[in-house]
PDB file of C-alpha atoms in Angstrom:
ATOM      1  CA  UNK A   1     165.915-159.154   6.143  1.00 72.00           C
ATOM      2  CA  UNK A   2     163.628-156.970   3.566  1.00 81.00           C
ATOM      3  CA  UNK A   3     163.524-154.721   6.701  1.00 94.00           C
ATOM      4  CA  UNK A   4     167.237-154.325   7.631  1.00 97.00           C
ATOM      5  CA  UNK A   5     167.535-150.497   7.004  1.00 97.00           C
ATOM      6  CA  UNK A   6     164.048-149.665   9.013  1.00 97.00           C
ATOM      7  CA  UNK A   7     165.330-151.959  11.668  1.00 97.00           C
ATOM      8  CA  UNK A   8     168.510-150.787  11.753  1.00 97.00           C
ATOM      9  CA  UNK A   9     167.145-147.017  11.952  1.00 97.00           C
ATOM     10  CA  UNK A  10     164.792-148.147  14.997  1.00 97.00           C
ATOM     11  CA  UNK A  11     167.609-149.626  16.702  1.00 96.00           C
ATOM     12  CA  UNK A  12     169.855-146.634  16.701  1.00 97.00           C
ATOM     13  CA  UNK A  13     166.856-144.484  17.571  1.00 97.00           C
ATOM     14  CA  UNK A  14     165.022-146.126  20.756  1.00 97.00           C
ATOM     15  CA  UNK A  15     167.448-146.676  23.535  1.00 96.00           C
ATOM     16  CA  UNK A  16     168.422-142.246  23.284  1.00 97.00           C
ATOM     17  CA  UNK A  17     164.419-142.156  22.739  1.00 97.00           C
ATOM     18  CA  UNK A  18     163.102-143.743  25.909  1.00 96.00           C
ATOM     19  CA  UNK A  19     166.259-142.087  27.619  1.00 96.00           C
ATOM     20  CA  UNK A  20     165.342-138.009  26.606  1.00 97.00           C
ATOM     21  CA  UNK A  21     162.946-138.708  29.450  1.00 97.00           C
ATOM     22  CA  UNK A  22     165.798-139.600  31.770  1.00 94.00           C
ATOM     23  CA  UNK A  23     164.754-137.389  34.543  1.00 93.00           C
ATOM     24  CA  UNK A  24     168.543-136.680  34.966  1.00 91.00           C
ATOM     25  CA  UNK A  25     169.140-135.590  30.851  1.00 93.00           C
ATOM     26  CA  UNK A  26     165.460-134.509  30.459  1.00 95.00           C
ATOM     27  CA  UNK A  27     166.141-134.172  26.292  1.00 97.00           C
ATOM     28  CA  UNK A  28     162.232-133.752  25.628  1.00 97.00           C
ATOM     29  CA  UNK A  29     162.580-130.714  26.967  1.00 95.00           C
ATOM     30  CA  UNK A  30     164.740-130.174  23.534  1.00 96.00           C
ATOM     31  CA  UNK A  31     162.540-131.506  21.563  1.00 97.00           C
ATOM     32  CA  UNK A  32     160.808-128.104  20.255  1.00 96.00           C
ATOM     33  CA  UNK A  33     163.877-126.896  18.979  1.00 97.00           C
ATOM     34  CA  UNK A  34     166.011-129.922  18.200  1.00 98.00           C
ATOM     35  CA  UNK A  35     163.495-131.598  15.146  1.00 98.00           C
ATOM     36  CA  UNK A  36     162.175-128.042  13.697  1.00 97.00           C
ATOM     37  CA  UNK A  37     166.814-128.113  13.520  1.00 98.00           C
ATOM     38  CA  UNK A  38     167.073-131.643  11.717  1.00 98.00           C
ATOM     39  CA  UNK A  39     164.139-130.823   9.574  1.00 98.00           C
ATOM     40  CA  UNK A  40     165.795-127.767   8.244  1.00 98.00           C
ATOM     41  CA  UNK A  41     169.072-130.090   8.160  1.00 98.00           C
ATOM     42  CA  UNK A  42     167.349-132.529   5.854  1.00 98.00           C
ATOM     43  CA  UNK A  43     166.307-129.711   3.578  1.00 98.00           C
ATOM     44  CA  UNK A  44     169.773-129.841   2.403  1.00 97.00           C
ATOM     45  CA  UNK A  45     170.336-133.228   2.852  1.00 98.00           C
ATOM     46  CA  UNK A  46     167.512-134.987   1.097  1.00 98.00           C
ATOM     47  CA  UNK A  47     167.759-132.896  -1.995  1.00 98.00           C
ATOM     48  CA  UNK A  48     171.440-133.632  -2.207  1.00 98.00           C
ATOM     49  CA  UNK A  49     170.692-136.818  -1.589  1.00 98.00           C
ATOM     50  CA  UNK A  50     168.131-137.665  -4.319  1.00 98.00           C
ATOM     51  CA  UNK A  51     170.190-136.013  -6.586  1.00 98.00           C
ATOM     52  CA  UNK A  52     172.821-138.407  -6.239  1.00 98.00           C
ATOM     53  CA  UNK A  53     170.574-141.549  -6.304  1.00 98.00           C
ATOM     54  CA  UNK A  54     168.677-140.194  -9.644  1.00 97.00           C
ATOM     55  CA  UNK A  55     172.321-139.774 -10.810  1.00 98.00           C
ATOM     56  CA  UNK A  56     173.463-143.170 -10.184  1.00 97.00           C
ATOM     57  CA  UNK A  57     176.176-142.211  -7.687  1.00 98.00           C
ATOM     58  CA  UNK A  58     174.819-144.035  -4.895  1.00 98.00           C
ATOM     59  CA  UNK A  59     171.566-146.244  -4.347  1.00 98.00           C
ATOM     60  CA  UNK A  60     169.348-148.276  -2.165  1.00 98.00           C
ATOM     61  CA  UNK A  61     169.426-152.471  -2.348  1.00 97.00           C
ATOM     62  CA  UNK A  62     165.122-153.635  -2.040  1.00 96.00           C
ATOM     63  CA  UNK A  63     166.797-156.780  -0.572  1.00 95.00           C
ATOM     64  CA  UNK A  64     166.148-154.853   2.891  1.00 97.00           C
ATOM     65  CA  UNK A  65     163.564-152.672   2.268  1.00 97.00           C
ATOM     66  CA  UNK A  66     160.438-152.437   2.948  1.00 96.00           C
ATOM     67  CA  UNK A  67     159.536-150.890  -0.456  1.00 96.00           C
ATOM     68  CA  UNK A  68     158.269-148.303   0.183  1.00 97.00           C
ATOM     69  CA  UNK A  69     159.753-145.331  -1.567  1.00 97.00           C
ATOM     70  CA  UNK A  70     159.023-141.210  -1.244  1.00 97.00           C
ATOM     71  CA  UNK A  71     159.849-139.031  -4.156  1.00 95.00           C
ATOM     72  CA  UNK A  72     162.924-141.731  -5.132  1.00 93.00           C
ATOM     73  CA  UNK A  73     164.210-142.429  -1.990  1.00 98.00           C
ATOM     74  CA  UNK A  74     162.933-145.209   0.206  1.00 98.00           C
ATOM     75  CA  UNK A  75     161.152-144.781   3.524  1.00 98.00           C
ATOM     76  CA  UNK A  76     164.076-145.649   5.708  1.00 98.00           C
ATOM     77  CA  UNK A  77     166.665-143.564   4.182  1.00 98.00           C
ATOM     78  CA  UNK A  78     164.137-141.068   5.116  1.00 98.00           C
ATOM     79  CA  UNK A  79     164.360-142.626   8.751  1.00 98.00           C
ATOM     80  CA  UNK A  80     167.909-142.056   8.571  1.00 98.00           C
ATOM     81  CA  UNK A  81     168.334-138.803   8.695  1.00 98.00           C
ATOM     82  CA  UNK A  82     165.741-138.602  11.741  1.00 98.00           C
ATOM     83  CA  UNK A  83     166.709-141.477  13.702  1.00 98.00           C
ATOM     84  CA  UNK A  84     170.897-141.373  13.278  1.00 97.00           C
ATOM     85  CA  UNK A  85     170.984-137.509  14.476  1.00 97.00           C
ATOM     86  CA  UNK A  86     168.575-137.769  16.957  1.00 98.00           C
ATOM     87  CA  UNK A  87     170.747-140.704  18.458  1.00 97.00           C
ATOM     88  CA  UNK A  88     173.902-138.686  18.052  1.00 97.00           C
ATOM     89  CA  UNK A  89     172.182-135.327  19.407  1.00 98.00           C
ATOM     90  CA  UNK A  90     171.689-137.213  22.012  1.00 98.00           C
ATOM     91  CA  UNK A  91     175.425-139.109  22.589  1.00 97.00           C
ATOM     92  CA  UNK A  92     176.316-135.253  22.756  1.00 97.00           C
ATOM     93  CA  UNK A  93     173.958-134.361  26.016  1.00 97.00           C
ATOM     94  CA  UNK A  94     174.486-137.474  27.187  1.00 97.00           C
ATOM     95  CA  UNK A  95     178.306-136.841  27.607  1.00 97.00           C
ATOM     96  CA  UNK A  96     178.523-133.582  28.277  1.00 96.00           C
ATOM     97  CA  UNK A  97     175.721-134.144  31.454  1.00 95.00           C
ATOM     98  CA  UNK A  98     178.157-137.154  32.646  1.00 94.00           C
ATOM     99  CA  UNK A  99     181.018-135.695  31.448  1.00 95.00           C
ATOM    100  CA  UNK A 100     181.131-131.455  31.897  1.00 93.00           C
ATOM    101  CA  UNK A 101     184.751-130.295  31.828  1.00 94.00           C
ATOM    102  CA  UNK A 102     185.170-132.660  28.793  1.00 94.00           C
ATOM    103  CA  UNK A 103     185.870-130.085  26.005  1.00 97.00           C
ATOM    104  CA  UNK A 104     189.577-129.395  24.144  1.00 98.00           C
ATOM    105  CA  UNK A 105     191.458-125.675  24.648  1.00 97.00           C
ATOM    106  CA  UNK A 106     190.158-122.849  22.045  1.00 97.00           C
ATOM    107  CA  UNK A 107     193.316-122.942  20.081  1.00 98.00           C
ATOM    108  CA  UNK A 108     192.910-126.595  20.246  1.00 98.00           C
ATOM    109  CA  UNK A 109     189.724-126.608  18.358  1.00 98.00           C
ATOM    110  CA  UNK A 110     190.962-123.982  16.360  1.00 98.00           C
ATOM    111  CA  UNK A 111     194.372-125.439  15.598  1.00 98.00           C
ATOM    112  CA  UNK A 112     192.414-128.697  14.746  1.00 98.00           C
ATOM    113  CA  UNK A 113     189.434-127.039  12.554  1.00 98.00           C
ATOM    114  CA  UNK A 114     192.388-125.342  10.459  1.00 98.00           C
ATOM    115  CA  UNK A 115     193.592-128.622   9.589  1.00 98.00           C
ATOM    116  CA  UNK A 116     190.189-130.323   8.268  1.00 98.00           C
ATOM    117  CA  UNK A 117     189.565-127.389   6.650  1.00 98.00           C
ATOM    118  CA  UNK A 118     192.769-127.574   4.726  1.00 98.00           C
ATOM    119  CA  UNK A 119     192.584-131.002   4.141  1.00 98.00           C
ATOM    120  CA  UNK A 120     189.066-131.093   2.306  1.00 98.00           C
ATOM    121  CA  UNK A 121     190.138-128.072  -0.149  1.00 97.00           C
ATOM    122  CA  UNK A 122     193.546-130.576  -0.273  1.00 98.00           C
ATOM    123  CA  UNK A 123     190.866-133.215  -1.474  1.00 98.00           C
ATOM    124  CA  UNK A 124     188.743-131.088  -3.427  1.00 98.00           C
ATOM    125  CA  UNK A 125     191.217-129.938  -5.958  1.00 98.00           C
ATOM    126  CA  UNK A 126     192.986-134.345  -5.973  1.00 98.00           C
ATOM    127  CA  UNK A 127     188.879-135.087  -6.628  1.00 98.00           C
ATOM    128  CA  UNK A 128     187.329-131.885  -8.624  1.00 98.00           C
ATOM    129  CA  UNK A 129     185.704-134.351 -11.007  1.00 97.00           C
ATOM    130  CA  UNK A 130     184.310-136.966  -8.453  1.00 98.00           C
ATOM    131  CA  UNK A 131     180.735-135.426  -6.828  1.00 98.00           C
ATOM    132  CA  UNK A 132     180.681-137.194  -3.980  1.00 98.00           C
ATOM    133  CA  UNK A 133     183.836-135.809  -1.786  1.00 98.00           C
ATOM    134  CA  UNK A 134     183.148-131.990  -3.590  1.00 98.00           C
ATOM    135  CA  UNK A 135     180.092-132.170  -2.126  1.00 98.00           C
ATOM    136  CA  UNK A 136     180.510-133.588   1.312  1.00 98.00           C
ATOM    137  CA  UNK A 137     184.263-131.793   1.785  1.00 98.00           C
ATOM    138  CA  UNK A 138     182.920-128.280   0.407  1.00 98.00           C
ATOM    139  CA  UNK A 139     179.975-128.149   2.783  1.00 98.00           C
ATOM    140  CA  UNK A 140     182.198-129.549   5.348  1.00 98.00           C
ATOM    141  CA  UNK A 141     184.606-126.057   4.703  1.00 98.00           C
ATOM    142  CA  UNK A 142     181.529-123.994   4.641  1.00 98.00           C
ATOM    143  CA  UNK A 143     179.972-125.475   8.123  1.00 98.00           C
ATOM    144  CA  UNK A 144     183.714-125.558   9.967  1.00 98.00           C
ATOM    145  CA  UNK A 145     183.616-122.549   9.793  1.00 98.00           C
ATOM    146  CA  UNK A 146     180.568-120.704  10.665  1.00 97.00           C
ATOM    147  CA  UNK A 147     180.461-122.250  13.325  1.00 98.00           C
ATOM    148  CA  UNK A 148     184.252-121.921  15.021  1.00 97.00           C
ATOM    149  CA  UNK A 149     183.333-118.276  13.932  1.00 96.00           C
ATOM    150  CA  UNK A 150     179.921-117.981  15.706  1.00 95.00           C
ATOM    151  CA  UNK A 151     180.287-121.100  18.212  1.00 96.00           C
ATOM    152  CA  UNK A 152     183.899-122.070  18.816  1.00 97.00           C
ATOM    153  CA  UNK A 153     182.160-123.339  22.794  1.00 96.00           C
ATOM    154  CA  UNK A 154     180.664-126.240  20.683  1.00 97.00           C
ATOM    155  CA  UNK A 155     182.942-127.512  18.757  1.00 98.00           C
ATOM    156  CA  UNK A 156     185.609-127.865  21.573  1.00 98.00           C
ATOM    157  CA  UNK A 157     183.159-129.963  22.748  1.00 98.00           C
ATOM    158  CA  UNK A 158     181.755-131.378  19.316  1.00 98.00           C
ATOM    159  CA  UNK A 159     184.929-132.737  18.308  1.00 98.00           C
ATOM    160  CA  UNK A 160     185.314-135.233  21.300  1.00 98.00           C
ATOM    161  CA  UNK A 161     181.658-136.370  21.235  1.00 98.00           C
ATOM    162  CA  UNK A 162     182.347-136.949  17.659  1.00 98.00           C
ATOM    163  CA  UNK A 163     184.768-139.067  18.401  1.00 97.00           C
ATOM    164  CA  UNK A 164     182.515-141.908  20.321  1.00 97.00           C
ATOM    165  CA  UNK A 165     179.733-141.077  18.374  1.00 96.00           C
ATOM    166  CA  UNK A 166     182.006-143.110  15.222  1.00 95.00           C
ATOM    167  CA  UNK A 167     181.797-145.746  17.683  1.00 95.00           C
ATOM    168  CA  UNK A 168     178.374-146.721  17.240  1.00 94.00           C
ATOM    169  CA  UNK A 169     179.074-145.134  13.087  1.00 92.00           C
ATOM    170  CA  UNK A 170     180.947-147.724  12.533  1.00 93.00           C
ATOM    171  CA  UNK A 171     178.485-150.442  13.162  1.00 95.00           C
ATOM    172  CA  UNK A 172     175.699-149.241  11.499  1.00 96.00           C
ATOM    173  CA  UNK A 173     177.211-148.002   7.803  1.00 96.00           C
ATOM    174  CA  UNK A 174     179.214-150.810   8.490  1.00 96.00           C
ATOM    175  CA  UNK A 175     176.779-152.633   8.210  1.00 96.00           C
ATOM    176  CA  UNK A 176     175.063-150.643   5.524  1.00 97.00           C
ATOM    177  CA  UNK A 177     178.251-150.298   3.193  1.00 97.00           C
ATOM    178  CA  UNK A 178     178.687-154.323   3.543  1.00 95.00           C
ATOM    179  CA  UNK A 179     180.327-155.543   6.838  1.00 92.00           C
ATOM    180  CA  UNK A 180     178.408-158.521   8.334  1.00 88.00           C
ATOM    181  CA  UNK A 181     176.017-159.381   5.451  1.00 92.00           C
ATOM    182  CA  UNK A 182     176.059-161.450   2.193  1.00 89.00           C
ATOM    183  CA  UNK A 183     175.493-157.821   0.555  1.00 93.00           C
ATOM    184  CA  UNK A 184     176.036-154.036  -0.045  1.00 96.00           C
ATOM    185  CA  UNK A 185     172.011-152.406   2.173  1.00 97.00           C
ATOM    186  CA  UNK A 186     173.836-149.000   0.197  1.00 98.00           C
ATOM    187  CA  UNK A 187     176.107-149.332  -2.524  1.00 97.00           C
ATOM    188  CA  UNK A 188     178.435-146.848  -4.055  1.00 98.00           C
ATOM    189  CA  UNK A 189     179.466-145.708  -7.151  1.00 97.00           C
ATOM    190  CA  UNK A 190     183.697-145.825  -6.831  1.00 95.00           C
ATOM    191  CA  UNK A 191     183.747-143.736 -10.024  1.00 97.00           C
ATOM    192  CA  UNK A 192     182.141-140.315  -7.866  1.00 98.00           C
ATOM    193  CA  UNK A 193     184.094-140.785  -4.686  1.00 98.00           C
ATOM    194  CA  UNK A 194     187.468-141.655  -3.854  1.00 98.00           C
ATOM    195  CA  UNK A 195     187.203-145.228  -3.880  1.00 96.00           C
ATOM    196  CA  UNK A 196     189.164-145.412  -0.486  1.00 97.00           C
ATOM    197  CA  UNK A 197     187.257-147.256   1.941  1.00 96.00           C
ATOM    198  CA  UNK A 198     187.401-148.231   6.114  1.00 95.00           C
ATOM    199  CA  UNK A 199     187.129-151.837   6.025  1.00 94.00           C
ATOM    200  CA  UNK A 200     183.653-151.055   3.154  1.00 97.00           C
ATOM    201  CA  UNK A 201     182.691-147.571   4.638  1.00 97.00           C
ATOM    202  CA  UNK A 202     183.744-145.234   1.901  1.00 97.00           C
ATOM    203  CA  UNK A 203     185.886-142.624   3.757  1.00 97.00           C
ATOM    204  CA  UNK A 204     183.422-139.888   2.818  1.00 98.00           C
ATOM    205  CA  UNK A 205     180.879-141.033   4.916  1.00 98.00           C
ATOM    206  CA  UNK A 206     183.101-140.139   7.983  1.00 97.00           C
ATOM    207  CA  UNK A 207     182.568-136.257   7.141  1.00 98.00           C
ATOM    208  CA  UNK A 208     178.854-136.622   5.845  1.00 98.00           C
ATOM    209  CA  UNK A 209     177.379-137.895   9.562  1.00 98.00           C
ATOM    210  CA  UNK A 210     179.844-134.754  10.947  1.00 98.00           C
ATOM    211  CA  UNK A 211     178.201-132.104   9.289  1.00 98.00           C
ATOM    212  CA  UNK A 212     174.780-134.310   9.938  1.00 98.00           C
ATOM    213  CA  UNK A 213     175.470-134.042  13.600  1.00 98.00           C
ATOM    214  CA  UNK A 214     177.062-131.031  13.662  1.00 98.00           C
ATOM    215  CA  UNK A 215     173.709-129.331  11.262  1.00 98.00           C
ATOM    216  CA  UNK A 216     171.059-129.663  13.833  1.00 98.00           C
ATOM    217  CA  UNK A 217     173.198-129.412  17.095  1.00 98.00           C
ATOM    218  CA  UNK A 218     174.909-125.824  15.505  1.00 97.00           C
ATOM    219  CA  UNK A 219     170.738-125.017  14.981  1.00 98.00           C
ATOM    220  CA  UNK A 220     169.390-125.835  18.050  1.00 97.00           C
ATOM    221  CA  UNK A 221     172.058-124.699  20.574  1.00 96.00           C
ATOM    222  CA  UNK A 222     170.915-121.541  18.543  1.00 95.00           C
ATOM    223  CA  UNK A 223     167.043-121.344  18.610  1.00 95.00           C
ATOM    224  CA  UNK A 224     167.681-122.330  22.416  1.00 93.00           C
ATOM    225  CA  UNK A 225     169.617-119.780  23.229  1.00 91.00           C
ATOM    226  CA  UNK A 226     167.670-117.354  21.328  1.00 90.00           C
ATOM    227  CA  UNK A 227     164.192-118.417  23.121  1.00 86.00           C
ATOM    228  CA  UNK A 228     166.373-118.108  26.374  1.00 80.00           C
ATOM    229  CA  UNK A 229     166.846-114.802  25.695  1.00 78.00           C
ATOM    230  CA  UNK A 230     163.307-114.303  25.101  1.00 75.00           C
ATOM    231  CA  UNK A 231     162.566-115.281  28.278  1.00 73.00           C
ATOM    232  CA  UNK A 232     164.714-113.975  30.606  1.00 65.00           C
ATOM    233  CA  UNK A 233     163.664-110.738  28.224  1.00 67.00           C
ATOM    234  CA  UNK A 234     159.905-111.550  29.307  1.00 63.00           C
ATOM    235  CA  UNK A 235     160.323-112.163  32.932  1.00 64.00           C
ATOM    236  CA  UNK A 236     161.992-108.980  33.416  1.00 65.00           C
ATOM    237  CA  UNK A 237     159.828-106.953  31.892  1.00 60.00           C
TER     238      UNK A 237
END
């Protein structure tokens, strides 16, 4: 069990990685956009993680780790920000491949987004003295506003695919927070979150997962679009 976190990361990545070469999906062709997008996401999420860990807002149980650390984070935590977003991006595109017309209407997408933004604002006000909801929901508000303005079509699809992603999320994050095992892999200081758990998972984690996935997804869509336009212009010239 001293490598549980490592195996959860590798297990989450294994099938999406292998099926990236499927002749109908060919997700490997998007790697030149996917990995830079994940790295950009990590430029925000990793410093956030480092600061929260250093201040004891959350931490990691060494009994489930390999013992290798980079800065003050276990190597498994760094892997988490690559393996989980990649697996979710794969899930997003796989679902859209098999259900190409699977999307919400523009009006419903806008309504859901504004309801989420209003809810996050309310929670920030109610828990203004707790760092996890303030940073987590604050970033979610900014991200949703930007994506709604520039890529509403992505949100029309993402809200549906994210509902499917929540299934493995509850399994993996449930294990990390103590479901099915004796102790937590990742522990939280409840004085810095809302103290509301979905079984063992802090409620904030669901929003954290949403923004961690949506950030690289919108970036890779942007990079892919720019690349396609530049390629089109070169071919015409």
